[in-house]
mmCIF file with all atom_site columns, C-alpha atoms in Angstrom:
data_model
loop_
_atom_site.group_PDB
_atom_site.id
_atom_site.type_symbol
_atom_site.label_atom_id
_atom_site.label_alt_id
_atom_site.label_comp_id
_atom_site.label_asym_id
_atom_site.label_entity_id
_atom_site.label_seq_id
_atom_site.pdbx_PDB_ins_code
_atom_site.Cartn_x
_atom_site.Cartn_y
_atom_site.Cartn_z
_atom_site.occupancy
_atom_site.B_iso_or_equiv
_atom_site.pdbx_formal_charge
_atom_site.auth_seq_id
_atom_site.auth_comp_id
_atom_site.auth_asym_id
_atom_site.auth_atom_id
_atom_site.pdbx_PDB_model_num
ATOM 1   C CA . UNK A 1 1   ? 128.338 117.389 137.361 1.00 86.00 ? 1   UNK A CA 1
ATOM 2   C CA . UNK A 1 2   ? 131.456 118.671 135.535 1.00 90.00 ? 2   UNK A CA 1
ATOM 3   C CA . UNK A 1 3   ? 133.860 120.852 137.097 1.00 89.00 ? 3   UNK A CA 1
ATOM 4   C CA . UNK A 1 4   ? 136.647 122.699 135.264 1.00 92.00 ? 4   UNK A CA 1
ATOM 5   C CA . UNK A 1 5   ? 138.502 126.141 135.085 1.00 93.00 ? 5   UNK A CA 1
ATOM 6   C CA . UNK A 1 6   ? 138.369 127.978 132.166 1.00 93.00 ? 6   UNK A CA 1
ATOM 7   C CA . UNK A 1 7   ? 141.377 129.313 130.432 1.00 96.00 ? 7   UNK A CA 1
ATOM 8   C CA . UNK A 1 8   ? 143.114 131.256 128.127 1.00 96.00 ? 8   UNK A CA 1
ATOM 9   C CA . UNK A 1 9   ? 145.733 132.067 126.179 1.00 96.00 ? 9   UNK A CA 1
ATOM 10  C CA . UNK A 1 10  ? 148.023 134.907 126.490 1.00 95.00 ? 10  UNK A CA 1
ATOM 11  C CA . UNK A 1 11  ? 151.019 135.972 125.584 1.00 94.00 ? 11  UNK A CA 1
ATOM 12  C CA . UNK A 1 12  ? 153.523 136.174 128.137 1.00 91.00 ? 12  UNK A CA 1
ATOM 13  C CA . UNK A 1 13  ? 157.320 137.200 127.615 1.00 89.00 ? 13  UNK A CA 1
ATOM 14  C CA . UNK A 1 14  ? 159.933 135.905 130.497 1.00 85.00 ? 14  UNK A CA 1
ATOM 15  C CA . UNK A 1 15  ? 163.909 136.195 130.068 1.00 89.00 ? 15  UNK A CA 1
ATOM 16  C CA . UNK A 1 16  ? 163.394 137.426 126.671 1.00 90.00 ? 16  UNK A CA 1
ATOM 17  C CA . UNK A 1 17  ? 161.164 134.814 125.236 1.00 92.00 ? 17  UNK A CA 1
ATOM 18  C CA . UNK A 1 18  ? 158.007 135.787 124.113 1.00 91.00 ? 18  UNK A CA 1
ATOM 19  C CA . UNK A 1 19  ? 155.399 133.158 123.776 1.00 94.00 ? 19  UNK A CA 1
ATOM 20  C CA . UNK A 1 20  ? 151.256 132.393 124.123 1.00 95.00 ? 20  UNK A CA 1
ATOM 21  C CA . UNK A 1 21  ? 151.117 130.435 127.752 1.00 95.00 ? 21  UNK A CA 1
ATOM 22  C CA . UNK A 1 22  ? 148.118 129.267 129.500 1.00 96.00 ? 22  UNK A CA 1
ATOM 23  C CA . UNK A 1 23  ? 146.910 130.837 131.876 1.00 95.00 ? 23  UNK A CA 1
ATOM 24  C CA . UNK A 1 24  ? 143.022 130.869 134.382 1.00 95.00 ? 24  UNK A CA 1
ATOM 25  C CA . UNK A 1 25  ? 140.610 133.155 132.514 1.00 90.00 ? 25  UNK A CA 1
ATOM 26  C CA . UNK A 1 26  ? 139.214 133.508 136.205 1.00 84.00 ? 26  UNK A CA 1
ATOM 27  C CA . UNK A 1 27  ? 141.228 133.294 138.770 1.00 87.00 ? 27  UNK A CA 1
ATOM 28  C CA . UNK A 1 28  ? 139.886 131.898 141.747 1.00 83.00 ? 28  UNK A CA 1
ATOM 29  C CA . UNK A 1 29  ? 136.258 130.728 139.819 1.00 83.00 ? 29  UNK A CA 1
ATOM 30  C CA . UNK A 1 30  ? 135.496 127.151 139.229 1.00 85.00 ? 30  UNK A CA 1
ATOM 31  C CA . UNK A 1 31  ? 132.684 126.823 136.317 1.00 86.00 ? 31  UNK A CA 1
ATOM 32  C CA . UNK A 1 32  ? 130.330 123.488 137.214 1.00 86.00 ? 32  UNK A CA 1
ATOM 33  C CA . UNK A 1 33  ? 128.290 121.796 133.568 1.00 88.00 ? 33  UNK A CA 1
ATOM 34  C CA . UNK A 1 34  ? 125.406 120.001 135.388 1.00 86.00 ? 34  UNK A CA 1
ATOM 35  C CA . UNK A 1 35  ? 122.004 119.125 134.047 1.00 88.00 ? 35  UNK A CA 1
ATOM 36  C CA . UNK A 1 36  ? 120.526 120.441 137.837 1.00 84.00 ? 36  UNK A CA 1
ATOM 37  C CA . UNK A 1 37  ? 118.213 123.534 137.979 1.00 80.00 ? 37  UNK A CA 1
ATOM 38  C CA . UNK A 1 38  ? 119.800 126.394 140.036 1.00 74.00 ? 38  UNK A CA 1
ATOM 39  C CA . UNK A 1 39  ? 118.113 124.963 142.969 1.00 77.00 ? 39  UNK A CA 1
ATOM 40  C CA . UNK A 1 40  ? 118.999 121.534 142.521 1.00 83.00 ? 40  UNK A CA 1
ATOM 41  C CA . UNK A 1 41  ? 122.553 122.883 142.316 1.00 77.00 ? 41  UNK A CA 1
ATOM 42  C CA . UNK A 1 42  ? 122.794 124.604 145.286 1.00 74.00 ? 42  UNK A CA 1
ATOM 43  C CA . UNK A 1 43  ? 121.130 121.920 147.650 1.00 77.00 ? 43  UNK A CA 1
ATOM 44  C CA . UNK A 1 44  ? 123.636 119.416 146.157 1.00 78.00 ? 44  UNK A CA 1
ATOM 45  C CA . UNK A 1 45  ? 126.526 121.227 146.889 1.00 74.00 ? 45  UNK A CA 1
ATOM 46  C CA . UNK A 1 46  ? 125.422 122.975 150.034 1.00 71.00 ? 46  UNK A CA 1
ATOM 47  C CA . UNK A 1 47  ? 123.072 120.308 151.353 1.00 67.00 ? 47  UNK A CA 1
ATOM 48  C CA . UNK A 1 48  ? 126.196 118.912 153.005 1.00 60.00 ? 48  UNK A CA 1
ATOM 49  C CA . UNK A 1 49  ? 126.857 120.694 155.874 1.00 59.00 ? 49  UNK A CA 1
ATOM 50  C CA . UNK A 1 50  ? 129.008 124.274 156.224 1.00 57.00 ? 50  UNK A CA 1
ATOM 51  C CA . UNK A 1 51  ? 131.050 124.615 152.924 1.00 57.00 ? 51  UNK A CA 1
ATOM 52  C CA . UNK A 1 52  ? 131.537 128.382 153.521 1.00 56.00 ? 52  UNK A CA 1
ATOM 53  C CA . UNK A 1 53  ? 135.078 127.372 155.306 1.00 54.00 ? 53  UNK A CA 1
ATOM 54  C CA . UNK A 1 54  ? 136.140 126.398 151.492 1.00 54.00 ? 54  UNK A CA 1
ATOM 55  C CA . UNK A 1 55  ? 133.973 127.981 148.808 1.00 59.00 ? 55  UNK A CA 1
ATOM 56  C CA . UNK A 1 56  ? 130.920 130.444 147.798 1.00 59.00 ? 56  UNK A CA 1
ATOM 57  C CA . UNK A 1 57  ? 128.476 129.577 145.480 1.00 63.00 ? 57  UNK A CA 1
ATOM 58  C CA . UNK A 1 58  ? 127.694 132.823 143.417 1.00 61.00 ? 58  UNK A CA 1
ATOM 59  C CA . UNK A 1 59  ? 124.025 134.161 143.984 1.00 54.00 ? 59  UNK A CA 1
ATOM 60  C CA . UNK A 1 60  ? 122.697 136.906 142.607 1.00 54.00 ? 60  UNK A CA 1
ATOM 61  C CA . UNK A 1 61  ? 120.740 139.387 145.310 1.00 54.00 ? 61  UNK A CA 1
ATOM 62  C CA . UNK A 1 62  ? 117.631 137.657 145.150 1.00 53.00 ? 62  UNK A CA 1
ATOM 63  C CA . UNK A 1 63  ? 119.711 134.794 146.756 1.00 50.00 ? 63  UNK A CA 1
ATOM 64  C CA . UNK A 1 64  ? 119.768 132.699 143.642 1.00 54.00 ? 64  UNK A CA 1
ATOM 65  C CA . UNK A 1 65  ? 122.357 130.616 141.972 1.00 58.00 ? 65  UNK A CA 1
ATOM 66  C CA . UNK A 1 66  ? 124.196 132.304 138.978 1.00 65.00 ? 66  UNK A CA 1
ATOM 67  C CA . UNK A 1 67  ? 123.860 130.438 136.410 1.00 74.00 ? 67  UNK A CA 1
ATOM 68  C CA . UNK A 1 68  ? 124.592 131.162 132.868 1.00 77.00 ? 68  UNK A CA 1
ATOM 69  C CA . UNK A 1 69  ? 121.778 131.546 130.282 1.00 78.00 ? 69  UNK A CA 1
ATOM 70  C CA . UNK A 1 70  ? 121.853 129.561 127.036 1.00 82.00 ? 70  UNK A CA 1
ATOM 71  C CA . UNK A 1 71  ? 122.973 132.489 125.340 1.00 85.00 ? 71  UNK A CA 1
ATOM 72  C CA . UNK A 1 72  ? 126.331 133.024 127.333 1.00 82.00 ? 72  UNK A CA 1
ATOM 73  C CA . UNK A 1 73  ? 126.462 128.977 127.232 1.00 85.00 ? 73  UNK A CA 1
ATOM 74  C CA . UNK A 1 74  ? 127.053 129.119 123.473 1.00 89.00 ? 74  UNK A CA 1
ATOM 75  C CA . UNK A 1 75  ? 128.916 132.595 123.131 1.00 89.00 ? 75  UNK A CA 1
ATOM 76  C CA . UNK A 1 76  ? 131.231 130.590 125.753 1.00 90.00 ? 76  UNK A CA 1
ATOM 77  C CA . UNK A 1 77  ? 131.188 127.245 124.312 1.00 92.00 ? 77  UNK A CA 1
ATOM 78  C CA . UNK A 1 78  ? 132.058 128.837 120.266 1.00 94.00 ? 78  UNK A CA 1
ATOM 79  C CA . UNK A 1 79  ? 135.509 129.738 121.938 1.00 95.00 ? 79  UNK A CA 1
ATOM 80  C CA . UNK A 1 80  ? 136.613 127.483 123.748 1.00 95.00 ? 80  UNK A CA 1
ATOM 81  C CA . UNK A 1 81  ? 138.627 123.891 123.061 1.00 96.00 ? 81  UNK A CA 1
ATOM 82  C CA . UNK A 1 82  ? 137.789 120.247 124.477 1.00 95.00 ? 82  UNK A CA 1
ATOM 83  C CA . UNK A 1 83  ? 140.226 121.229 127.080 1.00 95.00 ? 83  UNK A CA 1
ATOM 84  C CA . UNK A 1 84  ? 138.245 124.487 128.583 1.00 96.00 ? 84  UNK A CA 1
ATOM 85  C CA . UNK A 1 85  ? 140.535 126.827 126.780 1.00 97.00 ? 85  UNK A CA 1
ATOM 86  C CA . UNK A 1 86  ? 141.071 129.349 124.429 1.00 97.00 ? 86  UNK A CA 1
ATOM 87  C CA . UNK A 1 87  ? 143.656 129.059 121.816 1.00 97.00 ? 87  UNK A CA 1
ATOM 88  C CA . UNK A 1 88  ? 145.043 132.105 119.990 1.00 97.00 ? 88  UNK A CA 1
ATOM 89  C CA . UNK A 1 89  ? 143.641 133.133 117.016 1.00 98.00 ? 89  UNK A CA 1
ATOM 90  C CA . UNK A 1 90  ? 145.330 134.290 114.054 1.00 98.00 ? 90  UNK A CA 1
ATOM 91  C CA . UNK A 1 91  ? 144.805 136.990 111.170 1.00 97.00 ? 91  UNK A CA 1
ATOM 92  C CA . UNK A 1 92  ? 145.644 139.698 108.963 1.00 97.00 ? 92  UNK A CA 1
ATOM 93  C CA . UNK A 1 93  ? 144.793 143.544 108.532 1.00 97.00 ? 93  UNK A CA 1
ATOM 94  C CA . UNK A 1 94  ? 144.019 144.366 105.058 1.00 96.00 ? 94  UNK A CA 1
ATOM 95  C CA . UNK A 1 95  ? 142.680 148.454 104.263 1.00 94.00 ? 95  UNK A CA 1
ATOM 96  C CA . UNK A 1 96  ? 142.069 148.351 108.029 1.00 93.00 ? 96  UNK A CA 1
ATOM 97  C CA . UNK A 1 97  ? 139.898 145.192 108.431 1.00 95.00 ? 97  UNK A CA 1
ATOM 98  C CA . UNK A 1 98  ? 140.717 142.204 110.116 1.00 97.00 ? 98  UNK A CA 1
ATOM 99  C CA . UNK A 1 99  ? 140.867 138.615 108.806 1.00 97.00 ? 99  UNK A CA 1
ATOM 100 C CA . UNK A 1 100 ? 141.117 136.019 111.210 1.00 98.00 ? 100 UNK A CA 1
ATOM 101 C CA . UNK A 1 101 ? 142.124 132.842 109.480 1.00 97.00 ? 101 UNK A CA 1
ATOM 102 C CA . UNK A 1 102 ? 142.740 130.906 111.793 1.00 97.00 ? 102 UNK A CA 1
ATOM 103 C CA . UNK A 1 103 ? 141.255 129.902 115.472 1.00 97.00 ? 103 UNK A CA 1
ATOM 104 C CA . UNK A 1 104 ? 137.787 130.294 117.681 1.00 97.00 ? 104 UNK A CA 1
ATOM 105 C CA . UNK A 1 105 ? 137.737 134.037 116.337 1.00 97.00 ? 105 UNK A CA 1
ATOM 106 C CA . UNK A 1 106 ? 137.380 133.147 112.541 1.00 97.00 ? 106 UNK A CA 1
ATOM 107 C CA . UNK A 1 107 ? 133.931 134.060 111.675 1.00 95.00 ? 107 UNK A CA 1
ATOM 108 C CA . UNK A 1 108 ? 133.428 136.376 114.398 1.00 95.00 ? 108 UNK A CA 1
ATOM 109 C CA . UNK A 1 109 ? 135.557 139.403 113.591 1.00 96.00 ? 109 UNK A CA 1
ATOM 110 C CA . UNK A 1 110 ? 132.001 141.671 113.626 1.00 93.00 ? 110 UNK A CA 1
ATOM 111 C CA . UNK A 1 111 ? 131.779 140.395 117.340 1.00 92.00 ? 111 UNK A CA 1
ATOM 112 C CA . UNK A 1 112 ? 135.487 142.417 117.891 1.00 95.00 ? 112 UNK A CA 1
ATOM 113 C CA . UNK A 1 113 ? 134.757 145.775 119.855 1.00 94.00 ? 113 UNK A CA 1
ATOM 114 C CA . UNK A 1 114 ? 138.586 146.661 119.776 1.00 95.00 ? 114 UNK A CA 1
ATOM 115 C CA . UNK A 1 115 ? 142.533 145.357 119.228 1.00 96.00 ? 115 UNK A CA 1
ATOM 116 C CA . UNK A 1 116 ? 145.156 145.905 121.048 1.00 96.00 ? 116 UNK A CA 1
ATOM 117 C CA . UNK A 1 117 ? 148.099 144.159 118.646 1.00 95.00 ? 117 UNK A CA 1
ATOM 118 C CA . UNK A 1 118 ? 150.977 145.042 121.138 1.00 93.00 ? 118 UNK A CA 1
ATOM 119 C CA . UNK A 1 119 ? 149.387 142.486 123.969 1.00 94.00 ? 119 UNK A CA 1
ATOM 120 C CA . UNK A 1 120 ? 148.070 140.286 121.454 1.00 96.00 ? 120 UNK A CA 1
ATOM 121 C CA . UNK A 1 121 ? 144.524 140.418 122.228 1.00 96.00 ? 121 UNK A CA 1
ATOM 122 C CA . UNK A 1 122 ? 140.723 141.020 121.187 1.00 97.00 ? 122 UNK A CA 1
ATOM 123 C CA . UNK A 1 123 ? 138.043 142.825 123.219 1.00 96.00 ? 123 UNK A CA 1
ATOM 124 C CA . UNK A 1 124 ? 134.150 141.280 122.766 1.00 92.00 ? 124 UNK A CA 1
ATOM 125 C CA . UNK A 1 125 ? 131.596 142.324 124.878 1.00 82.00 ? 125 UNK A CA 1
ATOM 126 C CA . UNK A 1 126 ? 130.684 141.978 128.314 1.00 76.00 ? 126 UNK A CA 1
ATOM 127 C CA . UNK A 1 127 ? 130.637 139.071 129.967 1.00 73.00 ? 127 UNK A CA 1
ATOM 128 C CA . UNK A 1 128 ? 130.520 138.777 133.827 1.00 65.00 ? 128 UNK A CA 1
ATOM 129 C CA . UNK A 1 129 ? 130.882 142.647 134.115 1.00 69.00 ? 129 UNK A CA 1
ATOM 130 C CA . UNK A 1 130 ? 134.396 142.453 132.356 1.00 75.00 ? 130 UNK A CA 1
ATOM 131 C CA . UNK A 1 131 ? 135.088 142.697 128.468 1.00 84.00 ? 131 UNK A CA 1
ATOM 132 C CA . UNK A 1 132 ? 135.510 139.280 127.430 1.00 90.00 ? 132 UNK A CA 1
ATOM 133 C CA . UNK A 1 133 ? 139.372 138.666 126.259 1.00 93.00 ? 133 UNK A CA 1
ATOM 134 C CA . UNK A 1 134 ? 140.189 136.577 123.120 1.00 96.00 ? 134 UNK A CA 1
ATOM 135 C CA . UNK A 1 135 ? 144.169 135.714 122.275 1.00 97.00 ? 135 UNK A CA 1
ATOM 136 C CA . UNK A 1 136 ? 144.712 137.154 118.496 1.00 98.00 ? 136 UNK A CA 1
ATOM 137 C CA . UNK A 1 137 ? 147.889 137.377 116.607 1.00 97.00 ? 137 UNK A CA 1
ATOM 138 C CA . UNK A 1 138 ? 147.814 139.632 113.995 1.00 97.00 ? 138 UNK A CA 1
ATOM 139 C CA . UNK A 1 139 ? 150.919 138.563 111.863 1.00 96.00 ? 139 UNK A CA 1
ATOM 140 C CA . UNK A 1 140 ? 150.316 141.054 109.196 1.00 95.00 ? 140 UNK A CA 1
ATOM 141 C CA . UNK A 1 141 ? 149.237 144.512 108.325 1.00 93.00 ? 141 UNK A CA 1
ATOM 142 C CA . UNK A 1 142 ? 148.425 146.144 105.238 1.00 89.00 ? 142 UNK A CA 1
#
């Protein structure tokens, strides 16, 4: 098993410096990588005694361990860094289309729902009930 936090960047400005920090994607969520089934999961980290004093394991209403299918696995994986993060991307608007060229969003700017230049970010879809954040500079607009 392989526990991390996933994170992000975003751009932060603090006694008039503006610059792309680091920051938890999800606060408060630790992600696990393990080769386990969902049940094999949950009576390995449970099978110890009362952990409910220090964390929840996420199930679903059928009582289940949320897990993430392959799909979200990938769509997750294409962004992020060896470090669990994602960097900032960075592209252009030319006649009102975007060109990343640079960073996890090159390739992908079909997969952008919206922009919003002014907090430096790009909406995707959905992922765990919340639009799914990506860092993007646009440096230029034409």
């Amino acid at each position: 098993m392989k526990a991390f936090i996933l994170k992000s960047e975003r751009f932060w400005s603090k006694n008039g410096v503006k610059q792309f920090v680091e920051l938890p994607m999800y606060p408060n969520y630790i992600f696990v990588e393990t080769d386990l089934d969902e049940r094999e999961f949950y009576e390995a980290i449970c099978g110890h005694g009362n952990i409910s004093s220090t964390m929840k394991v996420l199930q679903n209403d059928a009582q289940t361990v949320m897990a993430l299918s392959n799909e979200e696995k990938d769509f997750l994986k294409s962004f992020l860094n060896d470090e669990h993060s994602i960097v900032h991307s960075t592209g252009i608007i030319v006649n009102s289309k975007l060109i990343v060229q640079q960073g996890p969003l090159m390739g992908k700017e079909t997969m952008i729902e919206k922009i919003d230049r002014h907090k430096r970010v790009a909406f995707l879809g959905s992922m765990f009930g919340k639009r799914f954040k990506v860092p993007l500079e646009v440096i230029s607009k034409s």
